[in-house]
Coordinates of N, CA and C in Angstrom, one line a residue:
M455 N 87.6 107.7 107.7 CA 86.5 107.4 106.8 C 86.4 108.6 105.8
E456 N 86.4 108.2 104.5 CA 86.3 109.2 103.5 C 84.9 109.8 103.4
I457 N 84.9 111.1 103.3 CA 83.6 111.8 103.2 C 83.4 112.1 101.7
K458 N 82.4 111.4 101.1 CA 82.2 111.5 99.6 C 80.7 111.6 99.3
W459 N 80.5 112.5 98.4 CA 79.1 112.7 97.9 C 78.7 111.5 97.1
H460 N 77.4 111.2 97.2 CA 76.8 110.0 96.4 C 75.5 110.5 95.8
R461 N 75.2 109.9 94.7 CA 74.0 110.3 94.0 C 72.7 110.1 94.8
D462 N 72.8 109.2 95.9 CA 71.6 109.1 96.8 C 71.3 110.4 97.5
F463 N 72.3 111.3 97.6 CA 72.1 112.6 98.2 C 71.5 113.6 97.3
S464 N 71.3 113.2 96.0 CA 70.8 114.2 95.0 C 69.5 114.8 95.4
I465 N 69.3 116.1 95.2 CA 68.0 116.7 95.4 C 67.4 117.1 94.0
K466 N 67.9 116.4 93.0 CA 67.3 116.5 91.6 C 67.4 117.9 91.0
N467 N 68.5 118.6 91.4 CA 68.8 119.9 90.8 C 70.3 119.9 90.5
M468 N 70.7 120.0 89.3 CA 72.1 119.8 88.9 C 73.0 120.8 89.5
Q469 N 72.6 122.1 89.6 CA 73.4 123.1 90.1 C 73.7 122.9 91.6
L470 N 72.6 122.6 92.4 CA 72.7 122.4 93.8 C 73.5 121.1 94.1
D471 N 73.3 120.1 93.3 CA 74.0 118.8 93.5 C 75.5 119.0 93.4
K472 N 75.9 119.8 92.4 CA 77.3 120.1 92.1 C 77.9 120.9 93.3
Q473 N 77.1 121.8 93.9 CA 77.5 122.6 95.0 C 77.7 121.6 96.2
H474 N 76.7 120.8 96.4 CA 76.8 119.8 97.5 C 78.0 118.9 97.4
E475 N 78.3 118.5 96.2 CA 79.5 117.6 96.0 C 80.8 118.4 96.3
L476 N 80.9 119.7 96.0 CA 82.0 120.4 96.4 C 82.1 120.6 97.9
I477 N 81.0 120.8 98.5 CA 81.0 121.0 100.0 C 81.5 119.7 100.6
F478 N 81.1 118.5 100.1 CA 81.6 117.3 100.6 C 83.1 117.2 100.4
E479 N 83.6 117.7 99.3 CA 85.1 117.6 99.1 C 85.8 118.5 100.1
I480 N 85.2 119.7 100.3 CA 85.8 120.6 101.3 C 85.8 119.9 102.7
A481 N 84.7 119.3 103.0 CA 84.6 118.6 104.3 C 85.6 117.5 104.5
D482 N 85.8 116.8 103.3 CA 86.8 115.7 103.3 C 88.2 116.2 103.6
L483 N 88.5 117.3 102.9 CA 89.8 117.9 103.2 C 90.0 118.3 104.6
A484 N 88.9 118.9 105.2 CA 88.9 119.3 106.6 C 89.1 118.1 107.5
N485 N 88.4 117.0 107.1 CA 88.5 115.8 107.9 C 90.0 115.2 107.9
D486 N 90.6 115.3 106.7 CA 92.0 114.8 106.6 C 93.0 115.7 107.5
L487 N 92.7 117.0 107.5 CA 93.6 117.9 108.2 C 93.4 117.6 109.7
V488 N 92.2 117.4 110.1 CA 91.9 117.2 111.6 C 92.5 115.9 112.0
A489 N 92.5 114.9 111.1 CA 93.0 113.6 111.4 C 94.6 113.6 111.7
L490 N 95.2 114.6 111.1 CA 96.7 114.7 111.3 C 97.1 114.9 112.8
N491 N 96.1 115.6 113.5 CA 96.3 115.8 115.0 C 97.7 116.4 115.3
I492 N 98.0 117.5 114.6 CA 99.3 118.2 114.8 C 99.2 119.2 116.0
Q493 N 100.3 119.4 116.6 CA 100.3 120.2 117.9 C 100.0 121.6 117.6
D494 N 99.6 122.3 118.7 CA 99.1 123.7 118.6 C 100.2 124.7 118.1
N495 N 101.4 124.4 118.1 CA 102.5 125.3 117.7 C 102.8 125.2 116.2
N496 N 102.1 124.4 115.5 CA 102.4 124.2 114.1 C 101.6 125.3 113.3
T497 N 102.4 126.3 112.8 CA 101.8 127.4 112.2 C 101.2 127.1 110.8
Q498 N 101.9 126.2 110.1 CA 101.4 125.8 108.7 C 100.1 125.1 108.8
H499 N 100.0 124.2 109.8 CA 98.7 123.4 110.0 C 97.6 124.3 110.4
K500 N 97.9 125.3 111.2 CA 96.9 126.3 111.7 C 96.4 127.1 110.5
N501 N 97.3 127.5 109.6 CA 96.9 128.3 108.4 C 96.1 127.4 107.4
D502 N 96.5 126.1 107.3 CA 95.7 125.3 106.4 C 94.3 125.1 106.9
L503 N 94.1 124.9 108.2 CA 92.8 124.8 108.8 C 91.9 126.1 108.6
K504 N 92.6 127.2 108.8 CA 91.9 128.5 108.6 C 91.5 128.7 107.1
Q505 N 92.3 128.3 106.2 CA 92.0 128.4 104.8 C 90.8 127.5 104.4
I506 N 90.7 126.3 105.0 CA 89.6 125.4 104.8 C 88.3 126.1 105.3
L507 N 88.4 126.7 106.5 CA 87.3 127.3 107.1 C 86.8 128.5 106.3
V508 N 87.7 129.3 105.8 CA 87.3 130.5 105.0 C 86.6 130.0 103.7
K509 N 87.2 129.0 103.1 CA 86.7 128.4 101.9 C 85.3 127.9 102.1
L510 N 85.1 127.2 103.2 CA 83.8 126.6 103.6 C 82.8 127.7 103.8
F511 N 83.2 128.7 104.6 CA 82.2 129.8 105.0 C 81.8 130.5 103.7
Q512 N 82.7 130.8 102.9 CA 82.4 131.6 101.6 C 81.5 130.8 100.7
Y513 N 81.8 129.5 100.6 CA 81.0 128.7 99.7 C 79.6 128.4 100.2
I514 N 79.5 128.1 101.5 CA 78.1 127.7 101.9 C 77.2 128.9 101.9
K515 N 77.7 130.2 102.0 CA 76.9 131.3 101.9 C 76.3 131.4 100.4
I516 N 77.1 131.2 99.4 CA 76.7 131.2 98.1 C 75.7 130.0 97.8
H517 N 76.0 128.9 98.4 CA 75.1 127.7 98.2 C 73.8 127.9 98.8
F518 N 73.8 128.4 100.1 CA 72.5 128.6 100.8 C 71.6 129.6 100.0
K519 N 72.2 130.6 99.5 CA 71.4 131.6 98.7 C 70.8 131.0 97.5
D520 N 71.5 130.2 96.8 CA 71.0 129.5 95.6 C 69.9 128.5 96.0
E521 N 70.2 127.8 97.1 CA 69.2 126.7 97.5 C 67.9 127.4 97.9
E522 N 68.0 128.5 98.7 CA 66.8 129.2 99.1 C 66.0 129.7 97.9
K523 N 66.7 130.2 96.9 CA 66.0 130.7 95.7 C 65.3 129.5 95.0
F524 N 65.9 128.3 95.0 CA 65.2 127.2 94.4 C 64.0 126.7 95.2
M525 N 64.1 126.8 96.5 CA 63.0 126.4 97.4 C 61.8 127.3 97.2
E526 N 62.1 128.6 97.0 CA 61.0 129.6 96.7 C 60.4 129.3 95.4
S527 N 61.1 128.9 94.4 CA 60.6 128.6 93.0 C 59.6 127.4 93.0
I528 N 59.8 126.5 94.0 CA 58.9 125.3 94.0 C 57.9 125.4 95.1
D529 N 57.9 126.5 95.8 CA 56.9 126.7 97.0 C 57.1 125.6 98.0
F530 N 58.4 125.4 98.4 CA 58.7 124.4 99.4 C 58.1 124.8 100.7
P531 N 57.3 123.9 101.4 CA 56.5 124.3 102.6 C 57.4 124.5 103.8
L532 N 58.6 124.0 103.8 CA 59.4 124.1 105.0 C 60.6 125.1 104.8
I533 N 60.4 126.1 104.0 CA 61.4 127.0 103.6 C 61.9 127.8 104.8
E534 N 61.0 128.3 105.7 CA 61.4 129.1 106.8 C 62.3 128.3 107.8
E535 N 61.9 127.0 108.0 CA 62.7 126.2 108.9 C 64.0 125.9 108.3
H536 N 64.0 125.7 107.0 CA 65.3 125.5 106.3 C 66.2 126.7 106.3
K537 N 65.7 127.8 106.2 CA 66.5 129.1 106.2 C 67.1 129.2 107.6
K538 N 66.4 128.8 108.6 CA 66.9 128.9 110.0 C 68.1 128.0 110.2
S539 N 68.0 126.8 109.6 CA 69.1 125.8 109.6 C 70.3 126.4 108.9
H540 N 70.1 127.0 107.8 CA 71.2 127.7 107.1 C 71.8 128.8 107.9
Q541 N 71.0 129.6 108.6 CA 71.5 130.7 109.4 C 72.4 130.1 110.5
I542 N 71.9 129.1 111.2 CA 72.7 128.5 112.3 C 74.0 127.9 111.8
L543 N 74.0 127.2 110.6 CA 75.3 126.7 110.1 C 76.3 127.8 109.7
A544 N 75.8 128.9 109.1 CA 76.6 130.0 108.7 C 77.2 130.6 110.0
E545 N 76.4 130.8 111.0 CA 76.9 131.5 112.2 C 77.9 130.6 113.0
K546 N 77.7 129.3 113.0 CA 78.6 128.4 113.6 C 80.0 128.4 112.9
T547 N 79.9 128.4 111.5 CA 81.2 128.5 110.8 C 81.9 129.8 111.0
K548 N 81.2 130.9 111.0 CA 81.8 132.2 111.3 C 82.4 132.3 112.7
E549 N 81.6 131.8 113.6 CA 82.1 131.8 115.0 C 83.4 131.0 115.2
L550 N 83.5 129.9 114.5 CA 84.7 129.0 114.6 C 85.9 129.8 113.9
L551 N 85.6 130.5 112.9 CA 86.6 131.2 112.2 C 87.2 132.4 113.0
E552 N 86.3 133.0 113.8 CA 86.7 134.1 114.7 C 87.4 133.7 115.9
H553 N 87.3 132.4 116.3 CA 88.0 131.9 117.5 C 88.9 130.8 117.1
S554 N 89.9 131.0 116.2 CA 90.7 130.0 115.6 C 92.1 130.0 116.1
D555 N 92.4 130.6 117.3 CA 93.7 130.7 117.8 C 94.2 129.3 118.4
N556 N 93.3 128.6 119.0 CA 93.6 127.3 119.6 C 93.4 126.2 118.5
I557 N 94.5 125.7 118.0 CA 94.5 124.8 116.9 C 93.8 123.4 117.3
V558 N 94.0 123.0 118.5 CA 93.4 121.7 119.0 C 91.9 121.8 119.0
K559 N 91.5 122.9 119.7 CA 90.0 123.1 119.8 C 89.4 123.4 118.4
M560 N 90.1 124.1 117.6 CA 89.6 124.4 116.2 C 89.4 123.1 115.5
S561 N 90.4 122.2 115.6 CA 90.3 120.9 114.9 C 89.1 120.1 115.3
Q562 N 88.9 120.1 116.7 CA 87.7 119.3 117.2 C 86.4 119.9 116.8
E563 N 86.3 121.3 116.8 CA 85.1 122.0 116.5 C 84.8 121.9 115.0
L564 N 85.9 121.9 114.2 CA 85.7 121.8 112.7 C 85.2 120.4 112.3
S565 N 85.7 119.4 113.0 CA 85.2 118.0 112.8 C 83.7 117.9 113.1
I566 N 83.3 118.5 114.2 CA 81.9 118.4 114.6 C 81.1 119.2 113.6
L567 N 81.6 120.4 113.2 CA 80.8 121.2 112.3 C 80.6 120.5 110.9
T568 N 81.6 119.9 110.4 CA 81.5 119.3 109.1 C 80.6 118.0 109.1
K569 N 80.8 117.2 110.1 CA 80.1 115.9 110.2 C 78.7 116.0 110.8
D570 N 78.6 116.7 111.9 CA 77.4 116.7 112.7 C 76.4 117.8 112.2
W571 N 76.9 118.8 111.5 CA 76.0 119.9 111.1 C 75.9 119.9 109.6
I572 N 77.0 120.2 108.9 CA 76.8 120.5 107.5 C 76.5 119.3 106.7
L573 N 77.2 118.2 106.8 CA 76.9 116.9 106.1 C 75.6 116.4 106.5
D574 N 75.2 116.4 107.8 CA 74.0 115.9 108.2 C 72.8 116.7 107.6
H575 N 73.0 118.0 107.5 CA 72.0 118.9 106.9 C 71.8 118.6 105.4
I576 N 72.9 118.4 104.7 CA 72.8 118.1 103.3 C 72.2 116.7 103.1
A577 N 72.6 115.7 103.9 CA 72.2 114.3 103.6 C 70.8 114.0 104.2
N578 N 70.3 114.9 105.1 CA 69.0 114.7 105.6 C 67.9 115.8 105.3
E579 N 68.2 117.0 105.8 CA 67.2 118.0 105.6 C 67.0 118.4 104.1
D580 N 68.2 118.5 103.4 CA 68.1 118.8 102.0 C 67.3 117.8 101.2
L581 N 67.3 116.6 101.7 CA 66.6 115.5 100.9 C 65.1 115.7 100.9
W582 N 64.6 116.5 101.9 CA 63.2 116.8 102.0 C 62.8 117.5 100.7
I583 N 63.7 118.4 100.2 CA 63.4 119.1 99.0 C 63.2 118.2 97.8
A584 N 64.1 117.2 97.7 CA 63.9 116.3 96.6 C 62.6 115.5 96.7
N585 N 62.3 115.1 97.9 CA 61.1 114.3 98.0 C 59.8 115.2 97.9
F586 N 59.9 116.5 98.2 CA 58.8 117.4 97.9 C 58.5 117.5 96.4
T587 N 59.6 117.6 95.6 CA 59.4 117.7 94.2 C 58.8 116.4 93.6
K588 N 59.0 115.3 94.3 CA 58.3 114.0 93.9 C 57.0 113.8 94.6
K589 N 56.6 114.9 95.4 CA 55.3 114.8 96.1 C 55.3 113.6 97.1
A590 N 56.5 113.4 97.7 CA 56.6 112.3 98.6 C 57.2 112.7 99.9
L591 N 56.9 113.9 100.4 CA 57.4 114.5 101.6 C 56.8 113.8 102.8
H592 N 57.7 113.1 103.6 CA 57.2 112.5 104.8 C 58.4 112.6 105.8
L593 N 58.2 113.5 106.8 CA 59.3 113.9 107.7 C 59.8 112.8 108.5
Q594 N 59.1 111.7 108.8 CA 59.5 110.6 109.6 C 60.2 109.5 108.8
E595 N 60.1 109.6 107.5 CA 60.8 108.6 106.7 C 62.2 109.0 106.4
I596 N 63.1 108.0 106.6 CA 64.5 108.2 106.2 C 64.6 107.8 104.7
H597 N 64.9 108.7 103.9 CA 64.8 108.5 102.4 C 66.2 107.9 101.9
Y598 N 66.6 106.9 102.5 CA 67.8 106.1 102.1 C 67.6 104.6 102.2
T599 N 68.3 103.9 101.5 CA 68.3 102.4 101.7 C 69.1 102.2 103.0
L600 N 68.9 101.1 103.7 CA 69.6 100.8 104.9 C 71.1 100.8 104.7
E601 N 71.6 100.2 103.6 CA 73.0 100.1 103.3 C 73.6 101.5 103.2
R602 N 72.9 102.4 102.4 CA 73.4 103.8 102.3 C 73.4 104.6 103.6
Y603 N 72.3 104.3 104.4 CA 72.2 105.0 105.7 C 73.3 104.6 106.6
I604 N 73.7 103.3 106.6 CA 74.8 102.8 107.4 C 76.1 103.5 107.0
K605 N 76.3 103.6 105.7 CA 77.5 104.3 105.2 C 77.5 105.8 105.6
L606 N 76.4 106.4 105.6 CA 76.2 107.8 106.0 C 76.6 108.0 107.5
K607 N 76.0 107.1 108.3 CA 76.2 107.2 109.7 C 77.6 106.8 110.1
S608 N 78.3 106.0 109.3 CA 79.7 105.6 109.5 C 80.7 106.7 109.3
I609 N 80.2 107.8 108.7 CA 81.1 109.0 108.6 C 81.4 109.5 110.0
K610 N 80.4 109.4 110.9 CA 80.5 109.9 112.3 C 81.1 108.9 113.2
Q611 N 80.8 107.6 113.1 CA 81.2 106.6 114.0 C 81.3 105.2 113.3
D612 N 82.1 104.4 113.8 CA 82.2 103.0 113.3 C 81.1 102.2 113.8
L613 N 80.3 101.7 112.9 CA 79.1 100.8 113.3 C 79.4 99.3 113.3
R614 N 80.6 99.0 112.8 CA 80.8 97.5 112.5 C 80.8 96.7 113.8
A615 N 81.2 97.2 114.9 CA 81.3 96.4 116.1 C 80.0 96.5 116.9
E616 N 79.0 97.2 116.5 CA 77.7 97.3 117.2 C 76.9 96.1 117.1
K617 N 76.1 95.9 118.2 CA 75.0 94.8 118.1 C 74.1 95.2 117.0
T618 N 73.5 94.2 116.3 CA 72.5 94.5 115.3 C 71.2 93.9 115.7
H619 N 70.1 94.4 115.1 CA 68.8 94.0 115.3 C 68.1 93.5 114.0
D620 N 67.4 92.4 114.1 CA 66.8 91.9 112.9 C 65.5 92.6 112.5
Y621 N 65.4 93.1 111.3 CA 64.2 93.7 110.7 C 63.8 92.9 109.5
I622 N 62.5 92.9 109.2 CA 62.0 92.2 108.0 C 61.2 93.1 107.2
C623 N 60.9 92.7 105.9 CA 60.1 93.5 105.0 C 59.2 92.5 104.3
N624 N 58.7 92.8 103.1 CA 57.9 91.9 102.3 C 58.6 91.0 101.4
C625 N 59.9 91.2 101.3 CA 60.8 90.3 100.5 C 60.8 88.9 101.0
S626 N 60.9 87.9 100.1 CA 60.9 86.5 100.6 C 62.0 86.2 101.5
L627 N 61.7 86.0 102.8 CA 62.6 85.5 103.8 C 63.9 86.4 103.9
R628 N 63.7 87.7 103.7 CA 64.9 88.5 103.8 C 65.0 89.2 105.2
I629 N 66.2 89.1 105.8 CA 66.4 89.7 107.1 C 67.4 90.9 107.0
H630 N 67.1 92.0 107.5 CA 67.9 93.2 107.4 C 68.6 93.4 108.8
A631 N 69.9 93.4 108.9 CA 70.6 93.6 110.2 C 70.8 95.0 110.4
V632 N 70.1 95.6 111.3 CA 70.2 97.1 111.6 C 71.1 97.3 112.8
P633 N 72.1 98.1 112.7 CA 73.0 98.4 113.8 C 72.3 99.1 114.9
Q634 N 72.8 99.0 116.1 CA 72.2 99.5 117.3 C 71.9 101.0 117.2
T635 N 72.8 101.8 116.7 CA 72.6 103.2 116.6 C 71.4 103.6 115.8
I636 N 71.3 102.9 114.6 CA 70.2 103.2 113.8 C 68.9 102.6 114.3
H637 N 69.0 101.5 115.0 CA 67.8 100.9 115.6 C 67.2 101.8 116.7
Q638 N 68.1 102.4 117.5 CA 67.7 103.3 118.5 C 67.0 104.6 117.9
E639 N 67.5 105.0 116.8 CA 66.9 106.2 116.1 C 65.5 105.8 115.6
L640 N 65.4 104.7 115.0 CA 64.1 104.2 114.5 C 63.0 104.1 115.6
V641 N 63.5 103.6 116.8 CA 62.5 103.4 117.9 C 62.2 104.7 118.6
S642 N 63.3 105.5 119.0 CA 63.1 106.7 119.8 C 62.4 107.9 119.0
K643 N 62.8 108.0 117.7 CA 62.2 109.1 116.9 C 61.0 108.6 116.1
E644 N 60.7 107.3 116.1 CA 59.6 106.8 115.3 C 59.8 107.0 113.9
N645 N 61.1 107.0 113.5 CA 61.4 107.1 112.0 C 61.3 105.8 111.3
T646 N 61.3 105.8 110.0 CA 61.1 104.6 109.3 C 62.1 104.5 108.1
L647 N 62.5 103.2 107.8 CA 63.3 102.9 106.7 C 62.6 102.0 105.8
K648 N 62.7 102.1 104.5 CA 62.1 101.2 103.5 C 63.1 100.3 102.8
C649 N 62.6 99.1 102.5 CA 63.4 98.2 101.7 C 63.5 98.7 100.3
E650 N 64.7 98.7 99.7 CA 64.9 99.2 98.4 C 64.2 98.3 97.3
K651 N 64.2 97.0 97.6 CA 63.6 96.1 96.7 C 62.1 96.1 96.6
C652 N 61.4 96.0 97.8 CA 60.0 95.8 97.8 C 59.3 97.2 98.1
G653 N 60.0 98.2 98.6 CA 59.5 99.5 98.9 C 58.6 99.5 100.2
Q654 N 58.7 98.5 101.0 CA 57.9 98.5 102.2 C 58.7 98.8 103.4
I655 N 58.1 99.3 104.5 CA 58.8 99.8 105.7 C 59.4 98.5 106.4
L656 N 60.6 98.7 106.9 CA 61.3 97.6 107.6 C 60.6 97.5 109.0
V657 N 60.3 96.3 109.5 CA 59.7 96.1 110.7 C 60.6 95.3 111.6
H658 N 60.8 95.8 112.9 CA 61.7 95.0 113.8 C 60.9 93.7 114.2
L659 N 61.6 92.6 114.2 CA 61.0 91.3 114.5 C 60.3 91.3 115.8
D660 N 60.7 92.1 116.8 CA 60.0 92.2 118.1 C 58.6 92.7 117.9
Y661 N 58.3 93.5 116.9 CA 57.0 94.1 116.7 C 56.2 93.4 115.6
F662 N 56.8 92.4 115.0 CA 56.1 91.7 113.9 C 55.1 90.7 114.5
D663 N 53.9 90.8 114.2 CA 52.8 89.9 114.7 C 52.8 88.6 113.9
L664 N 53.4 87.6 114.4 CA 53.5 86.3 113.6 C 52.1 85.6 113.5
N665 N 51.3 85.8 114.5 CA 49.9 85.2 114.4 C 49.1 85.8 113.3
Q666 N 49.2 87.2 113.3 CA 48.4 87.9 112.3 C 48.9 87.7 110.9
N667 N 50.2 87.5 110.7 CA 50.8 87.3 109.4 C 51.2 85.9 109.1
F668 N 50.7 84.9 109.8 CA 51.1 83.5 109.7 C 50.9 83.0 108.2
E669 N 49.7 83.3 107.7 CA 49.3 82.7 106.4 C 50.2 83.3 105.3
K670 N 50.5 84.6 105.4 CA 51.3 85.3 104.4 C 52.8 84.7 104.5
F671 N 53.2 84.7 105.8 CA 54.6 84.2 106.0 C 54.8 82.8 105.6
N672 N 53.8 81.9 105.8 CA 53.8 80.5 105.5 C 53.8 80.3 104.0
A673 N 53.1 81.2 103.3 CA 53.0 81.1 101.8 C 54.4 81.5 101.2
I674 N 55.0 82.5 101.8 CA 56.4 82.9 101.3 C 57.3 81.7 101.5
F675 N 57.2 81.1 102.7 CA 58.1 79.9 103.1 C 57.9 78.8 102.1
E676 N 56.7 78.4 101.8 CA 56.4 77.3 100.9 C 56.9 77.6 99.5
D677 N 56.7 78.9 99.1 CA 57.2 79.3 97.7 C 58.7 79.1 97.6
A678 N 59.4 79.5 98.7 CA 60.8 79.5 98.8 C 61.3 78.0 98.7
L679 N 60.6 77.1 99.3 CA 61.0 75.7 99.3 C 60.8 75.1 97.9
Q680 N 59.7 75.4 97.3 CA 59.3 74.9 96.0 C 60.3 75.4 94.9
N681 N 60.7 76.6 95.0 CA 61.5 77.2 94.0 C 63.0 77.2 94.3
H682 N 63.4 76.5 95.4 CA 64.8 76.3 95.8 C 65.5 77.6 96.0
H683 N 64.9 78.6 96.6 CA 65.6 79.9 96.9 C 65.4 80.2 98.4
F684 N 65.6 79.2 99.2 CA 65.6 79.4 100.6 C 66.9 80.0 101.1
T685 N 67.0 81.3 101.0 CA 68.2 82.0 101.5 C 67.8 83.2 102.3
T686 N 68.4 83.3 103.4 CA 68.2 84.5 104.3 C 69.2 85.5 103.9
Q687 N 68.8 86.7 103.5 CA 69.7 87.7 103.0 C 70.1 88.7 104.1
K688 N 71.3 88.9 104.3 CA 71.8 89.9 105.3 C 72.6 91.0 104.6
N689 N 72.6 92.2 105.3 CA 73.4 93.2 104.7 C 74.9 93.0 105.2
D690 N 75.7 93.9 105.0 CA 77.1 93.8 105.3 C 77.5 93.7 106.8
M691 N 76.5 94.1 107.6 CA 76.7 94.2 109.0 C 76.8 92.8 109.7
G692 N 76.3 91.8 109.0 CA 76.3 90.5 109.6 C 75.0 90.1 110.2
G693 N 75.0 89.2 111.2 CA 73.8 88.7 111.9 C 73.1 89.7 112.7
G694 N 71.9 89.3 113.2 CA 71.1 90.3 113.9 C 70.8 89.9 115.4
D695 N 70.4 90.9 116.2 CA 70.1 90.8 117.6 C 71.1 90.0 118.3
R696 N 72.3 90.4 118.3 CA 73.4 89.7 119.0 C 74.2 90.7 119.9

């Protein structure tokens, strides 16, 4: 799976966005090297991994400093928590660099570091900064479309074979197929996703009160019949609750 920066990850600061894009490129190079799965006695491969780690460590230190300066300039309310995340990421990268004799273990740890820590931090925690600048900071809202969030999660694992769950919004007869992994996150963490088209929170059909919403749902149904656009829209994951 290619690790690529997307404008959805933008925090509305050109300098920081460019830095994030470069970090994604470094992470993608690291991912390619890890995927080679070369044996422990390959000196060249070990040196390549170390060079990637050094480059990553040096660059994130510069980036974190610039990002923290920007957060201070906008009085970002979660700056201390964000600084702690930066410190943890820098320490994990440095620790991996200091214990890089075992190439197999280093490859595994590098994969975890880039996907589970650095990219997750950029794609989730850093997005709070962008939403604060828009005065839309809500820590339980996932600020991505479902389609983009599926692609983000797919960096870590393949979601295509997962069972999906049906979610609905205010769009006319539209059904969103949410993969099991994301569905569990929405339920267990009480997080929310919004529909890109109507801007309303996606609701799992199990929690949708058909009696309470009958008149509204029936009006949508009648309108769809009259205007000949009776189509149930699905995302790329296919059908739901199967």
